[in-house]
Coordinates of C-alpha atoms and ligand atoms in Angstrom, one line a residue:
M1 CA 2.3 -15.7 -35.2
S2 CA 3.9 -15.2 -32.3
Q3 CA 4.2 -12.0 -30.1
P4 CA 7.0 -9.7 -31.6
P5 CA 9.4 -8.8 -28.0
P6 CA 8.2 -5.8 -26.6
L7 CA 11.8 -4.3 -26.8
L8 CA 10.6 -4.0 -30.7
R9 CA 7.7 -1.7 -29.7
P10 CA 9.4 1.3 -27.5
Q11 CA 6.2 3.6 -27.4
R12 CA 3.9 0.9 -26.2
P13 CA 3.2 2.1 -22.7
L14 CA 4.3 -0.7 -20.0
H15 CA 1.5 -1.4 -18.4
E16 CA -0.2 -1.9 -21.2
A17 CA 2.4 -5.3 -22.0
A18 CA 1.9 -6.4 -18.7
L19 CA -1.8 -6.0 -18.5
E20 CA -1.8 -7.7 -22.2
Q21 CA 0.3 -10.3 -20.6
S22 CA -1.5 -11.0 -17.9
R23 CA -4.4 -11.6 -19.5
R24 CA -2.7 -14.4 -21.9
S25 CA -1.8 -16.2 -18.9
M26 CA -4.3 -17.5 -16.8
P27 CA -3.8 -19.6 -14.2
V28 CA -5.1 -23.2 -13.8
G29 CA -8.7 -22.7 -11.1
L30 CA -8.7 -18.9 -11.9
G31 CA -9.8 -19.2 -15.6
L32 CA -11.3 -15.8 -16.8
D33 CA -12.6 -14.5 -13.7
S34 CA -9.2 -13.3 -12.6
H35 CA -10.0 -9.9 -13.6
Q36 CA -13.3 -9.4 -12.1
V37 CA -11.7 -10.9 -9.0
R38 CA -8.8 -8.0 -9.1
E39 CA -11.4 -5.4 -9.4
R40 CA -12.9 -6.8 -6.7
M41 CA -9.7 -6.2 -4.5
V42 CA -9.1 -2.6 -6.1
V43 CA -12.5 -2.0 -5.1
R44 CA -12.0 -3.2 -1.8
L45 CA -9.0 -1.4 -1.3
Q46 CA -10.1 1.6 -2.4
A47 CA -13.6 1.7 0.2
Q48 CA -10.6 1.0 2.6
G49 CA -8.6 4.5 1.7
L50 CA -6.5 3.7 -1.3
R51 CA -7.0 6.8 -3.7
D52 CA -3.3 6.9 -5.5
E53 CA -4.9 6.3 -9.4
R54 CA -1.5 5.0 -10.4
V55 CA -1.2 2.3 -7.5
L56 CA -5.5 1.1 -8.4
A57 CA -3.8 1.0 -12.1
A58 CA -0.3 -0.9 -11.3
L59 CA -3.3 -3.5 -8.9
R60 CA -4.8 -3.7 -11.2
A61 CA -2.5 -4.7 -14.2
V62 CA -0.4 -7.2 -12.3
P63 CA -1.5 -10.6 -11.9
R64 CA -1.1 -11.6 -8.2
H65 CA -1.9 -15.3 -8.7
A66 CA 1.3 -15.9 -10.6
F67 CA 3.4 -15.1 -7.7
V68 CA 2.0 -17.8 -4.9
D69 CA 2.2 -21.1 -5.5
T70 CA -1.1 -22.5 -7.0
A71 CA -2.6 -24.3 -3.7
L72 CA -2.5 -20.3 -2.6
A73 CA -3.7 -19.0 -6.1
N74 CA -7.6 -19.1 -4.5
Q75 CA -6.2 -16.6 -1.8
S76 CA -4.3 -14.5 -3.6
Y77 CA -6.6 -11.5 -4.5
E78 CA -8.0 -12.1 -0.6
D79 CA -6.4 -8.8 1.7
T80 CA -4.1 -11.9 3.8
S81 CA -0.1 -12.3 3.5
L82 CA 0.6 -15.5 2.2
P83 CA 3.7 -17.9 2.9
I84 CA 6.4 -17.6 -0.3
G85 CA 9.0 -20.4 1.4
L86 CA 12.2 -19.9 3.5
G87 CA 10.0 -18.8 6.2
Q88 CA 9.2 -15.6 4.3
T89 CA 5.5 -14.2 3.1
I90 CA 4.6 -11.8 0.2
S91 CA 2.5 -8.7 1.9
K92 CA -1.1 -8.4 2.3
P93 CA -2.8 -6.2 -0.4
S94 CA -3.6 -3.4 2.2
V95 CA -0.1 -3.2 3.4
V96 CA 1.4 -3.2 -0.3
A97 CA -0.8 -0.3 -1.4
R98 CA -0.8 2.0 1.7
M99 CA 3.5 1.7 1.2
I100 CA 3.9 2.6 -2.1
E101 CA 1.2 5.0 -2.2
L102 CA 3.1 6.8 0.5
L103 CA 6.2 6.0 -1.4
L104 CA 5.1 8.1 -4.6
A105 CA 3.1 11.0 -2.2
P106 CA 6.1 13.5 -2.5
H107 CA 5.8 12.9 -6.8
A108 CA 4.6 14.1 -9.7
L109 CA 1.8 11.8 -11.7
G110 CA 4.5 10.7 -14.8
A111 CA 7.7 11.7 -12.6
P112 CA 10.5 9.5 -14.4
L113 CA 12.1 7.6 -11.0
K114 CA 14.6 5.6 -9.7
L115 CA 13.0 3.6 -7.0
L116 CA 14.9 0.4 -4.8
E117 CA 13.3 -2.4 -3.1
I118 CA 15.0 -4.3 -0.8
G119 CA 13.3 -7.6 -0.2
T120 CA 12.2 -9.1 -3.4
G121 CA 10.6 -11.8 -2.6
C122 CA 8.3 -13.3 -4.8
G123 CA 8.7 -10.2 -7.2
Y124 CA 5.1 -9.2 -6.5
Q125 CA 5.8 -5.8 -5.6
A126 CA 8.9 -5.2 -7.8
A127 CA 6.2 -5.8 -10.2
L128 CA 4.3 -3.1 -9.3
L129 CA 7.2 -0.7 -9.0
A130 CA 8.2 -1.5 -12.2
L131 CA 4.9 -0.1 -13.4
L132 CA 5.5 3.4 -11.7
A133 CA 8.6 4.4 -12.2
R134 CA 11.1 4.6 -14.6
S135 CA 14.1 2.7 -13.2
V136 CA 13.4 -0.5 -10.5
V137 CA 16.3 -2.4 -8.1
S138 CA 14.9 -4.6 -6.1
I139 CA 17.4 -6.6 -4.0
E140 CA 17.2 -10.2 -1.9
R141 CA 19.6 -12.2 -0.1
L142 CA 17.6 -15.4 -0.5
K143 CA 19.0 -17.4 -3.7
P144 CA 16.3 -19.8 -3.8
L145 CA 13.8 -16.5 -4.2
H146 CA 16.0 -14.6 -6.0
D147 CA 15.8 -17.2 -8.6
K148 CA 12.0 -17.7 -8.2
A149 CA 11.5 -13.6 -8.4
R150 CA 12.8 -14.2 -12.2
D151 CA 11.2 -16.5 -13.1
N152 CA 7.9 -15.1 -12.0
L153 CA 8.8 -11.5 -13.8
A154 CA 10.1 -12.7 -16.5
P155 CA 6.7 -13.3 -18.4
L156 CA 5.9 -9.4 -17.8
G157 CA 8.6 -8.1 -19.7
L158 CA 9.4 -5.6 -17.1
H159 CA 12.8 -3.9 -19.1
A160 CA 12.7 -1.0 -15.8
L161 CA 13.1 -4.0 -13.6
R162 CA 16.7 -4.9 -12.0
L163 CA 16.7 -8.1 -9.4
V164 CA 20.1 -7.8 -7.9
Y165 CA 21.3 -10.7 -5.5
G166 CA 22.3 -9.8 -2.3
D167 CA 22.1 -7.8 1.8
G168 CA 19.9 -5.0 0.9
R169 CA 21.0 -2.9 4.3
L170 CA 23.8 -2.1 1.6
G171 CA 21.4 -0.4 -0.6
H172 CA 22.7 0.0 -4.5
A173 CA 25.3 2.4 -4.2
P174 CA 25.7 1.9 -8.5
N175 CA 22.1 3.5 -9.6
A176 CA 21.9 5.8 -6.5
P177 CA 20.4 8.3 -5.4
Y178 CA 16.7 7.1 -5.9
D179 CA 14.2 8.8 -5.3
G180 CA 12.5 6.5 -3.5
I181 CA 13.0 3.1 -1.4
I182 CA 11.0 0.9 0.0
A183 CA 11.4 -2.1 2.2
A184 CA 9.7 -5.3 2.7
A185 CA 11.9 -6.2 6.0
G186 CA 12.1 -4.8 8.9
G187 CA 15.0 -4.5 11.4
D188 CA 15.8 -2.6 14.4
D189 CA 17.4 1.0 12.5
L190 CA 17.3 2.1 8.9
P191 CA 20.7 0.9 7.6
A192 CA 23.6 4.1 6.6
A193 CA 23.2 3.1 3.2
W194 CA 19.9 3.6 2.9
L195 CA 20.1 7.4 4.2
E196 CA 23.2 7.9 2.0
Q197 CA 21.4 6.7 -1.0
L198 CA 17.7 8.2 -1.0
A199 CA 17.9 12.0 -3.3
P200 CA 16.8 15.3 -2.2
G201 CA 13.1 15.0 -2.3
G202 CA 12.8 11.3 -2.7
R203 CA 11.3 9.0 0.8
L204 CA 12.2 6.0 2.4
V205 CA 9.2 3.6 3.4
A206 CA 10.4 0.9 5.5
P207 CA 8.7 -0.9 8.9
M208 CA 11.1 -0.5 12.0
H209 CA 11.0 -2.0 15.0
D210 CA 10.5 1.1 17.9
A211 CA 10.5 0.6 21.2
A212 CA 7.7 3.0 22.6
A213 CA 4.8 1.3 20.1
G214 CA 6.8 -1.9 21.7
G215 CA 6.7 -3.6 18.2
Q216 CA 7.4 -2.8 14.3
V217 CA 5.7 0.4 12.9
L218 CA 5.7 2.0 9.2
V219 CA 8.8 4.3 9.2
V220 CA 8.6 7.4 6.6
C221 CA 11.8 9.3 6.0
D222 CA 12.2 12.0 3.8
R223 CA 15.5 14.3 2.2
L224 CA 14.3 17.4 1.8
A225 CA 16.0 20.1 -0.4
D226 CA 18.6 21.3 1.5
G227 CA 20.0 18.0 2.2
S228 CA 18.3 17.3 5.5
L229 CA 15.7 13.8 6.7
Q230 CA 12.6 14.8 8.3
R231 CA 11.2 11.2 9.7
R232 CA 8.0 10.4 11.2
S233 CA 6.1 7.2 12.3
H234 CA 3.1 5.7 11.1
E235 CA 0.8 3.2 11.9
A236 CA 2.0 -0.8 13.7
V237 CA 2.5 -3.6 10.6
R238 CA 4.2 -6.7 10.9
F239 CA 6.7 -7.5 8.5
V240 CA 9.8 -10.5 8.0
P241 CA 13.0 -9.4 10.0
L242 CA 15.3 -7.4 7.5
K243 CA 19.0 -9.2 7.7
S244 CA 22.2 -8.3 7.4
G245 CA 24.4 -10.8 4.4
T246 CA 23.3 -13.1 1.6
D247 CA 22.0 -16.7 2.3
Ligands
SAH1 N1 8.1 -7.7 -1.8 C1 8.4 -8.7 -1.2 C2 7.9 -9.1 0.5 C3 8.8 -10.4 0.1 S1 8.9 -10.8 2.1 C4 7.3 -9.5 -2.4 O1 5.9 -9.2 -2.9 O2 7.0 -11.0 -2.4 C5 10.6 -9.9 2.4 C6 12.0 -10.1 2.2 O3 13.0 -9.5 2.3 C7 12.5 -11.8 2.2 O4 12.0 -12.4 0.6 C8 13.4 -11.6 2.4 O5 14.3 -13.4 2.3 C9 14.0 -10.7 2.0 N2 15.1 -9.9 3.2 C10 15.2 -9.4 4.8 N3 16.9 -9.1 4.6 C11 16.6 -8.6 3.7 C12 18.1 -8.0 2.8 N4 19.1 -7.4 4.1 N5 18.3 -7.6 1.9 C13 17.6 -8.2 1.2 N6 16.5 -8.8 1.4 C14 16.4 -9.2 2.4

């Protein structure tokens, strides 16, 4: 008998549904070891200092191998970035984990978060975010990647996630304000729309060029309760460029 659609079981936590789905969709070549390989990845990230249980649980649940080409699937749990087509890359797991940990840090466990992601790419990070939030909007400017992400994500049945094809530099006003905004591409500035669409108590995490550092750094920007912005620069990173418009 086929599985009932997740919508008929609203009481079921999304992460359980995703976990079960990932068990059912084992790729050729990884077989039944997929969970163990993923667990080893999580243990390595813990050893590097990743502590947030929410992020660890999401990393355990999402099958990263299902978001890359079959030929690369055997590298999908190594801590490396991988090509996803059109000159773009899926970030390495340690960077994805670090950014989501920073994004969630101001928010209590179980808080019903509204998140915005810029740069859907293959959809891997969007899937992680969808397990951690009440709603996620993820924007991609390259149509073939937007379509690819839709295909990659469909089997996971993540109802909290909405994919948008458009220029993420404009954010997504219809759902604003957001408790968290995370960008997977870096420019010379933080677009004004992102800051405008950040809720009080919300946090923005993005790579950005820093002239003093001579390259890209991770920038964290908090909107405080009084409406003011507080910005800090963190470690050096290397992301694909944030571009304008759509292709
Ligand atoms: N989070 C992604 C990472 C993809 S790489 C993943 O898990 O795979 C970054 C992506 O940002 C690329 O796909 C690139 O096309 C996209 N991008 C760059 N500038 C953008 C913009 N202005 N709006 C939306 N997406 C953008």
